[in-house]
Amino acid sequence: MEDKLTQAVEDYLKAIYELSQTEGRASTSKLAEYLEVTPASVTGMIKKLASANPPLVDYQKHRGVVLTEAGMNEALETLRHHRLLELFLHDILGYPWDEVHEEAERLEHVISEKFEERIAAVLGNPKHDPHGDPIPRLDLSMPASAETRLSDLGKGDSGTIKRVRDTDADLLRHLSDLGVTPETQVKVVDYSDYDKNTHLKIKNQDEVVVLGQNITEQIYVEA
Amino acid sequence: MEDKLTQAVEDYLKAIYELSQTEGRASTSKLAEYLEVTPASVTGMIKKLASANPPLVDYQKHRGVVLTEAGMNEALETLRHHRLLELFLHDILGYPWDEVHEEAERLEHVISEKFEERIAAVLGNPKHDPHGDPIPRLDLSMPASAETRLSDLGKGDSGTIKRVRDTDADLLRHLSDLGVTPETQVKVVDYSDYDKNTHLKIKNQDEVVVLGQNITEQIYVEA
DNA sequence: ATATAAATTTAGATTAGCCTAAAGTTATTT
DNA sequence: AAATAACTTTAGGCTAATCTAAATTTATAT
Ligand SMILES: [Mn+2]
Ligand SMILES: [Mn+2]
Ligand SMILES: [Mn+2]
Ligand SMILES: [Mn+2]
């Protein structure tokens, strides 16, 4: 009942956590798509999670799952590993920010609590990963994270980039080329209602950058 | 035919490499003991290694295995990961030298070539791990390593500790407590033929340390 | 040359996580 | 309310790595 969780279980719990951020319960098909497995495989795994001791998810046939308290803690533990690793790979080993995710995805399941503790110490108990996502604290509580999208700013508004959706490596490369990275100060010098383009002045840069809505929706700022 | 090797396969190849250092071919029972699995499991795995494409071992029923060229390369690749990781955990993350092995044993199978390259760079392309064992080079050739045992020195001889067998965590803790670690200069101030004890003066230390033969046989020095 | 001991292999099972194909359930239209 | 579409579950199989128990082979000792 209290064996170490497998890699697959940890990835399912993390996926359920991520999907629950948007929708309420995580459905079989959404999970299947997210994890790139068949819906049948998801059903099988979900049953195991639900009948674990203690149960890791609350499962209702045909209407998906939510994490239990125990499941949530395991998900956050793995997420803490993941995000600490991403920052470690970036800051200490010099990985570009579009390459950290893949490596962290494997390492998160394998490092010990000691490794977690050591990299947290070396990094100075950081609050955010290289994409600005909050790192769960040691007690698994979550630091606040910016929720205002750049697409919601209007002409004349200014703020600091705080977070960028980390799912698309191409986008991440593109943004670091442009200089749009967390903690960068920016000002909206123009916004067009026709094409939804945001014209952005970036601190210490001359050229004004123009970003489409599909991009500005993935960037979060703080006034 | 050229799929990524599993963790189990990598550990078998590394074990065959280690055992071949001493005996010629690695026998089923020696492998079973080393890997803490049953002989039957070893037979099963050996057959797979032998019929892989390309074959990773040369197998002759009832007389064990030797690594093929391909198997040797895979073994050394994993060993390079392992020893770089040990040094990294010790030097960068501050692990004590008796705790690096266990963590490296899991991580060695999971890190990418990029991770290998980055820690090698951060460490300055090191030649030896924290126990003084040689780290295979990028081209998988092996740096020389000290082969004179401390037990072979006589009264009046002096030298530098170069390498310590890393299999016993208790011994490692004991030795670092005494100050017997690689690159330390020592002098044999006395040796007793009766109890095979070596009396050792350690540079920059006042107390003379007395070590039994079961310990001095596990320590390698250079004149 | 036989018997016994030691080492090795074979055979049959188990567990985790995945798959495909078929069957069943829920939601949406007409 | 029936038909259709979308989603979910069931059933049966597969692979990798392990195990136990039985059979076989090799080595050693009378
Ligand atoms: Mn993962
Ligand atoms: Mn991230
Ligand atoms: Mn290993
Ligand atoms: Mn070592």
XYZ file of C-alpha atoms (C1' of nucleotides) and ligand atoms in Angstrom:
510
model
C 0.000 0.000 0.000
C 2.853 2.416 0.414
C 5.251 1.260 -2.263
C 7.165 3.772 -4.332
C 5.059 5.001 -7.220
C 6.025 3.990 -10.729
C 7.042 6.511 -13.367
C 3.785 5.927 -15.251
C 1.710 6.598 -12.127
C 3.595 9.806 -11.405
C 3.067 11.035 -14.959
C -0.652 10.261 -14.800
C -1.034 12.159 -11.522
C 0.851 15.129 -12.924
C -1.315 15.057 -16.050
C -4.503 14.931 -13.984
C -3.219 17.879 -11.975
C -2.464 19.903 -15.113
C -5.822 19.148 -16.752
C -7.718 19.913 -13.546
C -6.275 23.429 -13.629
C -8.531 24.164 -16.620
C -11.506 21.779 -16.529
C -12.943 20.370 -13.326
C -12.539 16.613 -13.694
C -9.991 15.111 -16.081
C -11.715 12.965 -18.731
C -10.399 9.718 -20.138
C -9.980 11.115 -23.628
C -8.266 14.341 -22.536
C -5.814 12.312 -20.498
C -5.230 9.944 -23.401
C -4.479 12.855 -25.704
C -2.242 14.593 -23.159
C -0.232 11.481 -22.368
C -0.242 10.134 -25.932
C -1.691 6.756 -25.014
C -4.999 5.149 -26.004
C -8.169 5.844 -24.004
C -8.280 2.159 -23.083
C -4.911 2.415 -21.406
C -6.116 5.412 -19.421
C -9.171 3.515 -18.181
C -6.909 0.723 -16.991
C -4.560 3.020 -15.134
C -7.357 5.100 -13.645
C -8.836 2.005 -12.056
C -5.514 1.267 -10.425
C -5.154 4.804 -9.108
C -8.692 4.700 -7.706
C -8.243 1.377 -5.967
C -4.814 2.191 -4.570
C -4.428 2.401 -0.809
C -4.870 5.223 -0.103
C -6.833 6.067 -3.283
C -5.001 8.593 -5.451
C -8.009 9.684 -7.516
C -11.750 9.863 -7.147
C -13.156 8.008 -10.136
C -16.689 8.049 -11.476
C -17.316 5.916 -14.526
C -17.860 7.944 -17.687
C -17.099 11.224 -15.965
C -13.416 11.178 -15.322
C -11.281 11.696 -12.238
C -10.120 14.255 -9.688
C -7.111 13.914 -7.427
C -7.630 12.971 -3.812
C -5.568 14.683 -1.120
C -3.018 11.866 -1.363
C -2.963 12.070 -5.166
C -2.542 15.827 -5.051
C 0.455 15.547 -2.743
C 2.123 13.024 -5.029
C 1.422 15.191 -8.072
C 2.901 18.257 -6.404
C 5.933 16.323 -5.226
C 6.668 15.250 -8.787
C 5.956 18.755 -10.083
C 8.423 20.150 -7.548
C 11.061 17.757 -8.826
C 10.272 18.717 -12.405
C 10.464 22.454 -11.966
C 13.512 22.425 -9.694
C 15.229 20.251 -12.291
C 14.286 22.597 -15.115
C 15.805 25.553 -13.276
C 18.865 23.544 -12.325
C 19.465 22.434 -15.913
C 19.061 26.017 -17.088
C 20.969 27.921 -14.420
C 23.696 25.477 -13.394
C 24.230 23.340 -16.473
C 23.512 26.042 -19.061
C 20.678 24.333 -20.939
C 18.643 26.631 -23.202
C 15.126 27.024 -21.789
C 13.481 25.116 -24.628
C 15.493 21.958 -23.848
C 14.955 21.671 -20.100
C 11.490 20.134 -20.193
C 12.345 16.875 -21.921
C 15.289 16.097 -19.656
C 13.347 17.024 -16.495
C 10.468 14.787 -17.601
C 12.695 11.731 -17.198
C 14.826 12.817 -14.235
C 11.868 13.851 -12.065
C 11.056 10.185 -11.371
C 14.557 9.106 -10.520
C 16.114 11.684 -8.223
C 16.081 11.148 -4.470
C 14.721 13.517 -1.851
C 18.342 14.284 -1.084
C 18.999 15.329 -4.683
C 15.897 17.515 -4.550
C 17.106 19.110 -1.329
C 20.616 19.703 -2.677
C 19.607 21.399 -5.929
C 17.030 23.508 -4.085
C 19.851 24.664 -1.800
C 22.289 25.333 -4.650
C 19.594 27.361 -6.409
C 18.664 29.279 -3.231
C 15.202 27.778 -2.697
C 13.781 29.333 -5.845
C 10.095 30.139 -6.338
C 9.855 29.859 -10.124
C 11.200 27.693 -12.933
C 12.839 29.089 -16.105
C 9.424 29.649 -17.710
C 8.128 31.458 -14.632
C 5.947 28.575 -13.447
C 5.717 28.388 -9.648
C 7.726 25.658 -7.920
C 5.751 23.909 -5.150
C 7.395 24.575 -1.799
C 8.866 21.848 0.399
C 5.528 21.646 2.233
C 3.875 21.351 -1.212
C 2.060 24.670 -0.984
C 2.132 26.811 -4.132
C 3.641 30.278 -4.522
C 1.340 32.777 -6.251
C 1.805 33.133 -10.001
C 0.945 35.942 -12.414
C -2.406 35.455 -14.118
C -2.742 38.551 -16.318
C -2.180 37.690 -19.960
C -0.124 40.014 -22.150
C -3.043 39.850 -24.602
C -5.161 41.674 -22.014
C -2.916 44.742 -21.868
C -3.856 47.820 -23.934
C -1.881 50.602 -25.600
C 0.237 52.447 -23.039
C 0.169 49.705 -20.427
C 3.470 48.435 -19.141
C 4.547 45.538 -16.947
C 7.040 42.775 -16.306
C 6.983 39.409 -18.070
C 6.426 36.789 -15.389
C 5.515 33.522 -17.038
C 5.398 31.836 -20.439
C 3.511 28.657 -21.336
C 6.213 26.011 -21.614
C 4.570 23.405 -23.817
C 5.914 24.560 -27.197
C 9.703 24.424 -27.591
C 9.591 26.361 -30.905
C 7.723 29.211 -29.256
C 10.235 29.279 -26.405
C 13.145 29.530 -28.839
C 11.346 32.265 -30.735
C 10.670 34.263 -27.584
C 14.202 34.074 -26.234
C 15.450 35.214 -29.667
C 13.191 38.254 -29.350
C 14.259 38.904 -25.757
C 10.841 38.131 -24.277
C 11.777 36.225 -21.118
C 10.642 36.338 -17.468
C 11.580 39.446 -15.468
C 11.920 41.517 -18.644
C 10.136 44.880 -18.482
C 7.919 45.725 -21.440
C 5.523 48.437 -22.608
C 2.681 48.122 -25.094
C 3.336 50.942 -27.590
C 0.532 49.936 -29.887
C -2.331 47.459 -30.208
C -4.420 46.810 -33.304
C -7.997 45.639 -32.887
C -8.067 44.404 -36.490
C -5.289 41.821 -36.357
C -4.999 41.614 -32.530
C -1.270 42.357 -32.800
C 0.566 43.762 -29.794
C 3.504 46.105 -30.471
C 5.968 45.791 -27.644
C 8.839 47.991 -26.498
C 11.317 45.867 -24.569
C 13.546 47.520 -21.988
C 17.119 48.035 -23.219
C 16.183 47.114 -26.776
C 15.666 49.500 -29.697
C 13.507 47.515 -32.131
C 9.810 47.265 -31.344
C 8.546 43.667 -31.410
C 5.131 42.747 -32.841
C 3.396 39.668 -31.440
C 0.186 37.964 -32.637
C -2.619 37.030 -30.262
C -1.780 33.316 -30.387
C 1.507 34.325 -28.765
C 0.392 37.072 -26.356
C -2.191 34.709 -24.864
C 0.619 32.430 -23.736
C 2.526 35.133 -21.906
C 1.652 36.342 -18.403
C 2.643 39.704 -16.945
C 2.485 41.743 -13.770
C 1.755 45.486 -13.694
C 18.181 -3.556 -33.847
C 19.435 -0.248 -32.564
C 16.825 0.613 -29.965
C 17.810 2.331 -26.751
C 18.988 -0.188 -24.188
C 16.890 -0.795 -21.097
C 18.164 -0.074 -17.611
C 18.404 -3.800 -16.866
C 20.519 -4.416 -19.982
C 22.866 -1.560 -19.086
C 23.335 -2.894 -15.567
C 24.070 -6.403 -16.859
C 26.687 -5.084 -19.295
C 28.310 -3.000 -16.580
C 28.347 -6.046 -14.261
C 29.914 -8.235 -16.960
C 32.535 -5.540 -17.490
C 33.353 -5.368 -13.781
C 33.552 -9.149 -13.340
C 35.706 -9.531 -16.450
C 38.289 -7.271 -14.858
C 39.108 -10.089 -12.430
C 38.096 -13.398 -14.016
C 38.095 -14.024 -17.751
C 34.492 -14.882 -18.573
C 31.638 -13.820 -16.311
C 29.733 -16.850 -15.035
C 26.001 -17.071 -14.526
C 26.283 -17.504 -10.771
C 28.803 -14.680 -10.280
C 26.546 -12.365 -12.239
C 23.528 -13.492 -10.235
C 25.325 -12.775 -6.983
C 26.642 -9.416 -8.179
C 23.268 -8.241 -9.464
C 21.256 -9.852 -6.665
C 18.978 -11.797 -8.982
C 18.554 -15.546 -9.405
C 20.806 -17.514 -11.770
C 17.742 -18.355 -13.846
C 17.099 -14.674 -14.480
C 20.706 -14.238 -15.588
C 20.431 -17.083 -18.083
C 17.342 -15.466 -19.551
C 18.946 -12.073 -19.921
C 22.224 -13.463 -21.257
C 20.373 -15.136 -24.094
C 18.834 -11.837 -25.038
C 22.173 -10.038 -24.974
C 23.736 -12.758 -27.128
C 20.993 -12.704 -29.736
C 20.764 -8.926 -29.914
C 21.715 -7.230 -33.149
C 24.572 -6.591 -32.958
C 25.322 -9.175 -30.253
C 26.402 -7.570 -26.983
C 28.027 -10.653 -25.464
C 29.652 -13.846 -26.627
C 27.817 -16.644 -24.863
C 28.840 -20.259 -24.492
C 26.442 -22.458 -22.590
C 27.709 -23.454 -19.165
C 30.777 -21.243 -19.403
C 29.542 -17.735 -19.115
C 29.933 -14.624 -21.254
C 32.403 -12.001 -22.440
C 31.492 -8.625 -23.886
C 31.689 -8.120 -27.617
C 33.097 -4.876 -29.006
C 29.555 -3.470 -29.125
C 28.810 -4.651 -25.596
C 32.057 -3.171 -24.320
C 31.210 0.210 -25.788
C 27.794 0.217 -24.163
C 29.288 -0.841 -20.831
C 31.876 1.938 -20.955
C 29.288 4.505 -21.963
C 27.211 3.640 -18.898
C 30.309 3.566 -16.708
C 31.242 7.039 -17.964
C 27.791 8.271 -16.968
C 28.098 6.620 -13.575
C 31.480 8.018 -12.659
C 30.845 11.502 -14.014
C 27.642 11.533 -11.985
C 29.441 10.410 -8.840
C 31.933 13.237 -9.155
C 29.204 15.708 -9.964
C 27.140 14.711 -6.935
C 30.216 14.980 -4.744
C 31.844 18.146 -6.071
C 28.877 20.231 -7.193
C 26.023 19.041 -4.985
C 28.097 18.303 -1.894
C 27.202 14.624 -1.431
C 29.500 12.690 0.925
C 31.500 10.140 -1.070
C 29.736 7.160 0.463
C 26.338 8.312 -0.834
C 27.163 9.037 -4.463
C 27.066 5.469 -5.724
C 23.423 4.702 -5.045
C 22.147 7.890 -6.676
C 24.462 7.501 -9.691
C 23.289 3.910 -10.133
C 19.808 5.147 -11.009
C 20.658 8.376 -12.819
C 23.216 6.780 -15.158
C 20.401 5.236 -17.229
C 18.319 8.344 -17.539
C 20.597 11.268 -18.387
C 21.014 12.356 -22.005
C 24.273 12.716 -23.883
C 23.771 16.441 -23.476
C 23.623 16.094 -19.694
C 26.772 13.992 -19.800
C 28.498 16.621 -21.899
C 27.400 19.481 -19.634
C 28.523 17.946 -16.336
C 31.823 16.878 -17.918
C 32.331 20.512 -18.933
C 31.340 21.930 -15.536
C 33.768 19.489 -13.891
C 36.580 20.298 -16.344
C 36.668 16.950 -18.159
C 37.848 15.043 -15.104
C 39.837 11.790 -15.280
C 38.777 10.196 -11.987
C 35.670 9.833 -9.846
C 35.560 10.617 -6.085
C 36.971 7.160 -5.270
C 39.805 7.578 -7.752
C 38.314 5.211 -10.334
C 39.130 6.246 -13.898
C 36.338 7.857 -15.921
C 36.158 6.530 -19.503
C 36.936 9.337 -21.934
C 34.454 10.641 -24.517
C 35.961 8.213 -27.058
C 35.512 5.460 -24.415
C 39.219 4.874 -23.919
C 40.362 4.468 -20.308
C 42.810 6.680 -18.424
C 45.507 4.743 -16.567
C 44.764 3.983 -12.926
C 47.010 3.177 -9.989
C 47.430 -0.560 -9.417
C 49.815 -0.722 -6.442
C 47.991 -1.733 -3.297
C 48.767 0.006 -0.031
C 49.136 -3.488 1.432
C 52.167 -3.986 -0.822
C 54.116 -1.065 0.637
C 56.740 -1.750 3.328
C 58.098 0.227 6.272
C 59.581 3.526 5.111
C 57.748 3.591 1.759
C 55.673 6.639 0.968
C 53.212 7.533 -1.725
C 49.957 9.214 -2.658
C 46.526 7.623 -2.193
C 45.027 7.308 -5.654
C 42.062 5.006 -5.497
C 39.775 3.243 -3.004
C 37.402 0.345 -3.733
C 33.963 1.942 -3.723
C 31.724 -1.026 -2.986
C 31.453 -0.664 0.788
C 29.831 2.546 2.029
C 30.814 1.868 5.643
C 34.469 1.547 4.673
C 34.263 4.801 2.727
C 32.836 6.646 5.721
C 35.515 5.138 7.937
C 38.306 6.184 5.580
C 37.141 9.762 5.154
C 36.885 10.013 8.962
C 40.533 8.954 9.166
C 41.564 11.333 6.384
C 42.476 8.566 3.949
C 41.160 9.964 0.661
C 42.558 10.232 -2.900
C 45.471 12.622 -3.436
C 46.461 12.431 0.232
C 50.171 11.842 0.803
C 51.058 9.072 3.229
C 54.097 7.282 4.620
C 54.290 3.785 6.082
C 55.985 4.299 9.456
C 55.599 0.694 10.519
C 54.359 -2.667 9.289
C 53.827 -5.781 11.373
C 54.187 -9.162 9.711
C 52.246 -10.817 12.525
C 48.936 -9.017 12.229
C 49.575 -7.476 8.755
C 48.772 -4.034 10.162
C 50.073 -0.957 8.358
C 50.922 2.101 10.484
C 50.382 5.197 8.417
C 51.544 8.783 8.831
C 49.185 11.053 6.954
C 50.437 14.399 5.706
C 49.275 17.337 7.872
C 47.945 15.021 10.554
C 49.570 14.229 13.877
C 48.026 10.887 14.895
C 49.380 7.774 13.206
C 46.618 5.600 11.735
C 46.736 1.798 11.900
C 44.956 -0.127 9.151
C 44.345 -3.885 8.872
C 45.099 -5.858 5.730
C 41.446 -6.194 4.795
C 41.498 -2.406 4.446
C 44.936 -1.791 2.928
C 44.142 -4.265 0.139
C 41.320 -1.990 -0.968
C 43.457 1.097 -1.256
C 45.694 1.870 -4.242
C 48.674 4.201 -4.175
C 51.322 5.731 -6.410
C 54.964 6.172 -5.399
C 33.267 -45.835 -13.547
C 29.896 -44.129 -10.436
C 28.040 -41.243 -7.318
C 27.462 -36.849 -5.489
C 27.732 -31.977 -5.434
C 27.666 -27.631 -7.761
C 26.350 -24.847 -11.427
C 23.345 -23.917 -15.168
C 19.326 -24.083 -18.026
C 14.404 -24.886 -18.950
C 9.589 -24.350 -18.006
C 5.872 -22.040 -16.314
C 4.115 -17.867 -13.664
C 3.761 -13.064 -12.321
C 3.574 -7.925 -12.663
C 3.457 -3.421 -14.956
C 2.127 -0.886 -18.706
C 0.904 -0.669 -22.984
C -1.951 -2.080 -27.457
C -6.224 -3.242 -30.762
C -10.868 -4.443 -31.535
C -15.404 -4.943 -29.892
C -19.079 -3.583 -26.887
C -21.413 -0.403 -24.175
C -22.847 4.411 -22.479
C -23.863 9.309 -22.840
C -24.780 13.427 -25.445
C -26.647 15.688 -29.485
C -29.633 16.049 -33.478
C -33.456 15.555 -36.109
C -38.182 9.149 -29.120
C -34.947 7.389 -32.386
C -30.789 7.834 -34.754
C -26.207 9.137 -34.844
C -21.912 10.703 -33.062
C -18.636 10.953 -29.423
C -16.711 8.959 -25.671
C -15.600 5.191 -22.468
C -15.008 0.542 -20.903
C -14.149 -4.436 -21.522
C -11.654 -8.282 -23.264
C -7.770 -10.394 -24.850
C -2.761 -9.954 -26.096
C 2.069 -8.411 -26.017
C 6.847 -7.360 -24.079
C 10.298 -6.835 -20.488
C 12.156 -8.428 -16.413
C 11.726 -10.927 -12.785
C 10.607 -15.351 -9.794
C 10.271 -20.633 -8.223
C 10.771 -25.371 -9.082
C 12.340 -29.016 -11.883
C 15.590 -30.880 -15.195
C 20.039 -31.078 -17.088
C 25.029 -30.607 -17.450
C 29.707 -30.263 -15.698
C 33.101 -30.950 -12.127
C 34.876 -33.553 -8.187
C 35.507 -37.442 -5.256
C 35.465 -41.978 -4.284
Mn 7.756 12.299 -16.434
Mn 8.385 24.850 -16.877
Mn 22.377 1.170 -12.668
Mn 33.222 5.153 -7.901
